[in-house]
Tab-separated table of C-alpha atoms and ligand atoms in Angstrom:
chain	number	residue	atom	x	y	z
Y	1	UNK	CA	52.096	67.885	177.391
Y	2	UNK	CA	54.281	64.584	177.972
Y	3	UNK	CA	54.603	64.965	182.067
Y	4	UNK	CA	58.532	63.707	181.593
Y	5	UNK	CA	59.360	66.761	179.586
Y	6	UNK	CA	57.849	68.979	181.528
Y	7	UNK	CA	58.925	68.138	184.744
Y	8	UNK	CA	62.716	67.906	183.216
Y	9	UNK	CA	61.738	71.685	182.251
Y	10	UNK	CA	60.215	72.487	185.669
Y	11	UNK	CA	63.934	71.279	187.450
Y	12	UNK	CA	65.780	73.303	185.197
Y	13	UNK	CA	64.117	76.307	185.412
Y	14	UNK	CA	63.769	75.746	188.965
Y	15	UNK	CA	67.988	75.502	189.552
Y	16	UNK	CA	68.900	77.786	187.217
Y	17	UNK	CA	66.191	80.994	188.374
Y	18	UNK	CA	64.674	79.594	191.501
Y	19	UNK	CA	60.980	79.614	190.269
Y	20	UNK	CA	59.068	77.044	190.399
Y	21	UNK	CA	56.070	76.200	188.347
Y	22	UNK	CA	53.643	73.746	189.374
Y	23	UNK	CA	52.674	70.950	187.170
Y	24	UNK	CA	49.274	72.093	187.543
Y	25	UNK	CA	49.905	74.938	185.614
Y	26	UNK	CA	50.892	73.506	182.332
Y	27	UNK	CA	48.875	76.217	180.224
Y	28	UNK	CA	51.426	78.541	181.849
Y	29	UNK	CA	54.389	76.841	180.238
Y	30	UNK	CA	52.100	76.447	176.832
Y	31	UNK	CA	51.160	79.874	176.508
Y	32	UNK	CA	54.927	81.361	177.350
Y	33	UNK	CA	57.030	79.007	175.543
Y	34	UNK	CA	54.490	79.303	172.225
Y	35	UNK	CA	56.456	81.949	170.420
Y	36	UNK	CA	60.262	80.352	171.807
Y	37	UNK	CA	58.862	77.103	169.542
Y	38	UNK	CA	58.003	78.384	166.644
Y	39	UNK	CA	60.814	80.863	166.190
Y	40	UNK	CA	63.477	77.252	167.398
Y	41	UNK	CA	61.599	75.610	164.507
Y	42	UNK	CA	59.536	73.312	166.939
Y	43	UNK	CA	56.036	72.325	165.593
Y	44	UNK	CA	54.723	72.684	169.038
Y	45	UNK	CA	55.595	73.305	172.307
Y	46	UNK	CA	55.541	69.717	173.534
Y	47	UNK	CA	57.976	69.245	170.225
Y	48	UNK	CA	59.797	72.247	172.208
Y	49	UNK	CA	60.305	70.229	175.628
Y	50	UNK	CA	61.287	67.035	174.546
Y	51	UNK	CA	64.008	68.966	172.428
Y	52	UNK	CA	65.319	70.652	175.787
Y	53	UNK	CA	65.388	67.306	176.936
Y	54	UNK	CA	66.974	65.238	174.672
Y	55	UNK	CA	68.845	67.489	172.416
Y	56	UNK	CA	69.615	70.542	174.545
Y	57	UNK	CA	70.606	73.403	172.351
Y	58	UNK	CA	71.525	75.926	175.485
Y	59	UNK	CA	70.348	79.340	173.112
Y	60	UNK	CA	66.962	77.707	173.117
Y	61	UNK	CA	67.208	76.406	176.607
Y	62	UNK	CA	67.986	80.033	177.197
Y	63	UNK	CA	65.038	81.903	175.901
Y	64	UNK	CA	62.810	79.097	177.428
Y	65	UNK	CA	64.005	80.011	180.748
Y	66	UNK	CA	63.852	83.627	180.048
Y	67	UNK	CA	60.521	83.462	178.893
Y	68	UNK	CA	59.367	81.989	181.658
Y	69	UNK	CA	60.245	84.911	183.851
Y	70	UNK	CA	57.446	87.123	184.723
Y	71	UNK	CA	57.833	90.817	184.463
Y	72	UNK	CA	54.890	92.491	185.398
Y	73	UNK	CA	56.660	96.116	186.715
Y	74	UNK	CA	55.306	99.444	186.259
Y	75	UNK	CA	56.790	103.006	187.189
Y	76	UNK	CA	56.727	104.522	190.838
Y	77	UNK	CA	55.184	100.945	191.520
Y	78	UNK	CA	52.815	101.074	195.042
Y	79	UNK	CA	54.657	104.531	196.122
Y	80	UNK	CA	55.427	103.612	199.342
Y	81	UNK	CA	58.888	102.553	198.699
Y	82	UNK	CA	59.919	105.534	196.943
Y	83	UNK	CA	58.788	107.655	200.111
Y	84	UNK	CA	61.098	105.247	201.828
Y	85	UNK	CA	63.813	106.077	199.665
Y	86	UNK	CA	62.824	109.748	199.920
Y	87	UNK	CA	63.847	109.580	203.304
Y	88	UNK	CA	66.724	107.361	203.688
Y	89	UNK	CA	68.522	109.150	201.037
Y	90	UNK	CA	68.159	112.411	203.141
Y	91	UNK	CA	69.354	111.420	206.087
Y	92	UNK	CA	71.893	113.211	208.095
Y	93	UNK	CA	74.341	110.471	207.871
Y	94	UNK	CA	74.140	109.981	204.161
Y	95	UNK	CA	73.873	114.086	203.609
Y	96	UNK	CA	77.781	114.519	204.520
Y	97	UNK	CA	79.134	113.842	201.281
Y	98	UNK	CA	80.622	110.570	199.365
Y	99	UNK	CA	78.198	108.368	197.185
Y	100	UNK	CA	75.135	106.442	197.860
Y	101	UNK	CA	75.012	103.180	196.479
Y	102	UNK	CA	71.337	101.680	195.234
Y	103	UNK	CA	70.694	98.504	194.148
Y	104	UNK	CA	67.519	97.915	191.672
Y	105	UNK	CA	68.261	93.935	191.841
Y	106	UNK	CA	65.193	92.348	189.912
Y	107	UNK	CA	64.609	95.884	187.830
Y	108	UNK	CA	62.838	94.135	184.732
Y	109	UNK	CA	62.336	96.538	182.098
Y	110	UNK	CA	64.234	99.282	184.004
Y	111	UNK	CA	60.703	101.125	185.547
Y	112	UNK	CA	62.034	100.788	189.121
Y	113	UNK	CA	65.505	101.753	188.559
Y	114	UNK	CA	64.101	104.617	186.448
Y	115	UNK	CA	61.974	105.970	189.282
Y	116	UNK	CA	65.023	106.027	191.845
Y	117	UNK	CA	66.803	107.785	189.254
Y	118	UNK	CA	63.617	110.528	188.836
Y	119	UNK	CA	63.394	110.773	192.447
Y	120	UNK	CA	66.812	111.366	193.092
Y	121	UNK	CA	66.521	113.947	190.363
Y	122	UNK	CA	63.926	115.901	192.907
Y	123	UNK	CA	66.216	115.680	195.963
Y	124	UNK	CA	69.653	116.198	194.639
Y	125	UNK	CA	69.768	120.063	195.467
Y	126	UNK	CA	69.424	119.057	199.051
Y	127	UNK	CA	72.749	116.772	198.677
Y	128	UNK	CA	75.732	119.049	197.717
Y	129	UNK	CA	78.869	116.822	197.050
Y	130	UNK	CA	76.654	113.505	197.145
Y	131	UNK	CA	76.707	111.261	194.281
Y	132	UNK	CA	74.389	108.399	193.321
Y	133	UNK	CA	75.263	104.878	191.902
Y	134	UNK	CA	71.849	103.408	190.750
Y	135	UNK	CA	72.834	99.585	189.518
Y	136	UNK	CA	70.230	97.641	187.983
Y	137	UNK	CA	70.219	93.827	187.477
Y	138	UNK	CA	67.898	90.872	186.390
Y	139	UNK	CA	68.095	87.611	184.638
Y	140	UNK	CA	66.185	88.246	181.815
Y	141	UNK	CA	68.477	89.220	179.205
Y	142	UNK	CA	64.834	90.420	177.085
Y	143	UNK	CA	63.945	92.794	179.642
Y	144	UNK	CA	67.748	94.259	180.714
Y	145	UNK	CA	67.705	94.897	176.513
Y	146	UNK	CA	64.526	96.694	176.813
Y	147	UNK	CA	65.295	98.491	180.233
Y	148	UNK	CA	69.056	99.715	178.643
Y	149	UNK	CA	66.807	101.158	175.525
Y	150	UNK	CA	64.549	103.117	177.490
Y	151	UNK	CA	61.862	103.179	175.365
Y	152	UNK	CA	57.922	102.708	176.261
Y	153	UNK	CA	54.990	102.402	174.845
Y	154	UNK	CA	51.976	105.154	175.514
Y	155	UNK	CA	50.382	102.355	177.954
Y	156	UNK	CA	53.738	101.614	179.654
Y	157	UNK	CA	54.270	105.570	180.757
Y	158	UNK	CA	50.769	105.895	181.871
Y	159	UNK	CA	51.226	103.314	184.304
Y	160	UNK	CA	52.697	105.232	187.630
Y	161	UNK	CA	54.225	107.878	185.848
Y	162	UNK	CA	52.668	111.772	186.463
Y	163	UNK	CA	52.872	113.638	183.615
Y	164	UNK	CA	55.102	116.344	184.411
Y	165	UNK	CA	57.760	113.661	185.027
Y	166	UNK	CA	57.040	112.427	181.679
Y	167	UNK	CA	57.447	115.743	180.272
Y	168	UNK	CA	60.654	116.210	182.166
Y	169	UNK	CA	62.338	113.089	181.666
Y	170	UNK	CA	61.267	111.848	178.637
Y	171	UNK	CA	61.019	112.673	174.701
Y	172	UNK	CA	58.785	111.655	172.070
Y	173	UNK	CA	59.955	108.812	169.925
Y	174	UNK	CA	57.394	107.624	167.195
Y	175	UNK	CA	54.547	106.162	168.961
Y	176	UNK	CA	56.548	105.761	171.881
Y	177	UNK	CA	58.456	107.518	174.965
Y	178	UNK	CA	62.450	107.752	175.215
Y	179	UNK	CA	64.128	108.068	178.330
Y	180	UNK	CA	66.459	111.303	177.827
Y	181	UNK	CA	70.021	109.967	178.048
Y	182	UNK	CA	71.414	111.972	181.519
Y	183	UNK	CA	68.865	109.455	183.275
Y	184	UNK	CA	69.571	106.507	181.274
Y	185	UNK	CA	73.347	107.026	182.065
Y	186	UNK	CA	73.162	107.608	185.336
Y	187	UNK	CA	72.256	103.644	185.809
Y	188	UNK	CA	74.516	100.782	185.128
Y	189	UNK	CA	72.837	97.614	184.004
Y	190	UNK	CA	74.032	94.330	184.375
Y	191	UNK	CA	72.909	90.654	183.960
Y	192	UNK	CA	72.593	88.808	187.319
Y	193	UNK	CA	71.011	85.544	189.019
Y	194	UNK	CA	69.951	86.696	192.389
Y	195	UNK	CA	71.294	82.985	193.427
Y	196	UNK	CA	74.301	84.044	192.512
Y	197	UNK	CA	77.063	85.498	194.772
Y	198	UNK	CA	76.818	88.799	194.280
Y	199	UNK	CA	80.232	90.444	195.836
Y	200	UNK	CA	81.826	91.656	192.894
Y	201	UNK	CA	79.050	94.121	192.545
Y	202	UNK	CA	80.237	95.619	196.364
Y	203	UNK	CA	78.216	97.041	199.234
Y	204	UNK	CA	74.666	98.983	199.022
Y	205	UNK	CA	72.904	101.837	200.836
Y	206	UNK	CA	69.454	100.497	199.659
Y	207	UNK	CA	68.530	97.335	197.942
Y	208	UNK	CA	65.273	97.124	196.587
Y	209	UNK	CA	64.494	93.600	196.125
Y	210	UNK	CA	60.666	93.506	194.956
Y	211	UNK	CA	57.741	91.056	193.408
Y	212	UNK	CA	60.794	88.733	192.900
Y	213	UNK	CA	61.103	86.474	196.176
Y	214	UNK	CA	57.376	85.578	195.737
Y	215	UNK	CA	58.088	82.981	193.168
Y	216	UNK	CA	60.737	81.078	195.160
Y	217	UNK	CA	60.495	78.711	198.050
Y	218	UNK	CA	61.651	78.956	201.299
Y	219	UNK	CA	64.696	77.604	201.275
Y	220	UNK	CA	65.893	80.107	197.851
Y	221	UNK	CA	64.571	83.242	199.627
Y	222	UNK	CA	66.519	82.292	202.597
Y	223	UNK	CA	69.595	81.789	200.104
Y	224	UNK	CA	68.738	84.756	198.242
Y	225	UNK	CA	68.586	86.697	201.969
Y	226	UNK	CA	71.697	85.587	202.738
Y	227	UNK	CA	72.990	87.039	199.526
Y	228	UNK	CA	71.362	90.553	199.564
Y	229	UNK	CA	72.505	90.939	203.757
Y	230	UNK	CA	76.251	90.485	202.774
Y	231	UNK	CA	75.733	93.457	199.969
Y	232	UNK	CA	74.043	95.490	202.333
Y	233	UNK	CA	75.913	98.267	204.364
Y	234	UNK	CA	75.571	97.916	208.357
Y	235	UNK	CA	73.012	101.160	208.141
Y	236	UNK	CA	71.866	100.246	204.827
Y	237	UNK	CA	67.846	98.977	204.450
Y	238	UNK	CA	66.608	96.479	202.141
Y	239	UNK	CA	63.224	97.292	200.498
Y	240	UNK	CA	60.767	94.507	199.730
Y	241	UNK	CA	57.379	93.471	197.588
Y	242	UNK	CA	53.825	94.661	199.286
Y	243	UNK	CA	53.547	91.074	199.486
Y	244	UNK	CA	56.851	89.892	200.929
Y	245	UNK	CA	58.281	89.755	204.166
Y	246	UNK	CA	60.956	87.869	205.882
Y	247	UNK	CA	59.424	86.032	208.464
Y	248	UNK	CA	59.854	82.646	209.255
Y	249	UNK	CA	62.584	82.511	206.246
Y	250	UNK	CA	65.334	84.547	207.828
Y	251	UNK	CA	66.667	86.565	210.863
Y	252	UNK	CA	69.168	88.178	209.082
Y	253	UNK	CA	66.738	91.152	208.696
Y	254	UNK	CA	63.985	93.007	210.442
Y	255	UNK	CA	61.404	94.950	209.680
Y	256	UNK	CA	59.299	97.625	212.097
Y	257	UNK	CA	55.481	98.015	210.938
Y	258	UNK	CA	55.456	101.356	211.376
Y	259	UNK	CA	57.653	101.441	207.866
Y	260	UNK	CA	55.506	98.455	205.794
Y	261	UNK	CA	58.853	96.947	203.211
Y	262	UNK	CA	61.644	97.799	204.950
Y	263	UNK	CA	63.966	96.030	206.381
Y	264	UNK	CA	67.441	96.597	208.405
Y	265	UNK	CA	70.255	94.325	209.251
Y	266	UNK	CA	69.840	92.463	212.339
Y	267	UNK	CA	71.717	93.658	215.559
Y	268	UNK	CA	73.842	96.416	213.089
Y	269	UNK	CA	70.833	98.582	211.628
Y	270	UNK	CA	70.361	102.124	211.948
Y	271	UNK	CA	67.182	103.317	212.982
Y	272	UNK	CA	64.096	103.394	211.051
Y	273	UNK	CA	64.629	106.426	208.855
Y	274	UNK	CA	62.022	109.540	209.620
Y	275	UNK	CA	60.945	112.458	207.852
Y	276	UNK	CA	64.091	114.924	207.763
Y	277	UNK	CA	62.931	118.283	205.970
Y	278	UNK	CA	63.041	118.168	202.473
I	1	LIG	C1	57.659	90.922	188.610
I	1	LIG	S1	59.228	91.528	188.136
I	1	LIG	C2	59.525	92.744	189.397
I	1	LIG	C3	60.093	94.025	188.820
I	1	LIG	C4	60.258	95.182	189.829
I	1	LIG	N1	61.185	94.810	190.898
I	1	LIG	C5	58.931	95.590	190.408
I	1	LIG	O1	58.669	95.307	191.587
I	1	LIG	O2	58.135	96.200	189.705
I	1	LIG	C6	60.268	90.152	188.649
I	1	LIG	C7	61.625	90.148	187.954
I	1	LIG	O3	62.466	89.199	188.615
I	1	LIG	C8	63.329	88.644	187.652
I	1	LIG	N2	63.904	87.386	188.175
I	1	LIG	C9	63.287	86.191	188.354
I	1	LIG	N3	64.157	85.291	188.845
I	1	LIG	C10	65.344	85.935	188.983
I	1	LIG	C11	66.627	85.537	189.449
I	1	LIG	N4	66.878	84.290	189.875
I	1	LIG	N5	67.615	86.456	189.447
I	1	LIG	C12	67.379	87.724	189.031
I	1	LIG	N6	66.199	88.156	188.574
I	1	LIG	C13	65.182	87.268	188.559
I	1	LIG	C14	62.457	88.459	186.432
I	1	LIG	O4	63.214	88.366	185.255
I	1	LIG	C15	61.574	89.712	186.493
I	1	LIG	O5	62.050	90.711	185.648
């Protein structure tokens, strides 16, 4: 792979999504980008990369980028979170009426978002008068046109999803599962860069922001930090990756390890949320 190309790749990819990819890994890029080449007409993928870099066609440049997303998710993913949720949403202060706002903002192919709306499903006759706003956002355009459909593959509903859920929330569909259309509709999906100034999508109750930040760099996370506390309401909690924290890239949030992912504004934040009976 000519190192010029790929490094011109590397910096796009880079300012545009925030990942990074290190020249090391060059059978990354080859074995991502394969199918983008043939299906732009390109021989190869090195025939692919000099294109992007001296004939830019921005479709191509497009699915390049896209396909260089990774979007490993899976349903109910590492539990913990959802228990979170479990609680937060039942919390005196959110039980008086009005909506609560959750943001799914790197949802992939929809699992996460999915599993807020299933769980909210479970506690909703404990919330009279409370209604739910589930928005769900990524960059990949490939995975917000899978997560919109709804529909997975016999592996993909094995992974985190107990069957009586499956049953409940789901119907048969060929080979594969649909997601019955009250729960697809209660989520709004929309394309967005998580470097991008998100205001116009207004303020959040929860923002779960997971197994995203842990291909950036400091100095993006810190960015996209900045970004998620301004979306966040004063006793709203931010809900991180198992392996993702926010130390030593911003004090904007803090975390209590008694409550492993979750985070509260600085200063403003309620209390960590506990067990109200459910
Ligand atoms: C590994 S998946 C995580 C999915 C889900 N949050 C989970 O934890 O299972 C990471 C997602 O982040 C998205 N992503 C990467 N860079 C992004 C950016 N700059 N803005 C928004 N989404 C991004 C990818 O497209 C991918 O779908």
């Amino acid at each position: 792979m000519n190192p010029q190309d790929l490094t011109h790749f590397a910096t796009l990819l880079k300012a545009r999504t925030g990942i990074e990819v290190d020249a090391q890994k060059d059978y990354l890029v080859q074995s991502r980008l394969a199918t983008i080449a043939g299906t732009a007409g390109h021989e190869s993928v090195d025939d692919l990369l000099r294109a992007i870099r001296t004939a830019p066609d921005e479709r191509v440049l497009e699915a390049a980028i896209d396909a260089m997303t990774t979007n490993e998710t899976l349903f109910f993913r590492d539990q913990t979170p959802f228990d979170h949720l479990r609680k937060i949403v039942l919390e005196p202060a959110r039980r008086k009426g009005g909506t609560v706002r959750i943001w799914s903002a790197a949802c992939s192919t929809g699992q996460e978002p999915y599993s807020i709306a299933m769980l909210w499903e479970e506690v909703a006759h404990h919330l009279p008068g409370v209604r739910l706003e589930i928005m769900a956002t990524d960059y990949s355009n490939a995975c917000l046109t899978k997560a919109r459909a709804g529909i997975y593959s016999a592996f993909e509903v094995q992974r985190g999803l107990p069957v009586q859920k499956l049953m409940k929330h789901f119907e048969p569909d060929g080979p594969n599962w649909r997601v019955k259309d009250n729960l697809r509709q209660s989520i709004t999906w929309r394309r967005h860069n998580l470097l991008d100034n998100p205001a116009a999508m207004g303020r959040f109750d929860v923002i779960f922001c997971r197994n995203v930040l842990i291909y950036f760099d400091r100095a993006t996370r810190s960015k996209v930090f900045d970004n998620l506390n301004g979306q966040l309401k004063d006793d709203g909690y931010l809900i991180l990756g198992a392996s993702e924290n926010v130390m030593g890239v911003t004090e904007r949030f803090r975390g209590d390890a008694s409550s492993p992912g979750l985070y509260v504004k600085t200063g403003l934040a309620a209390p960590m949320p506990r067990a109200v009976g459910a």
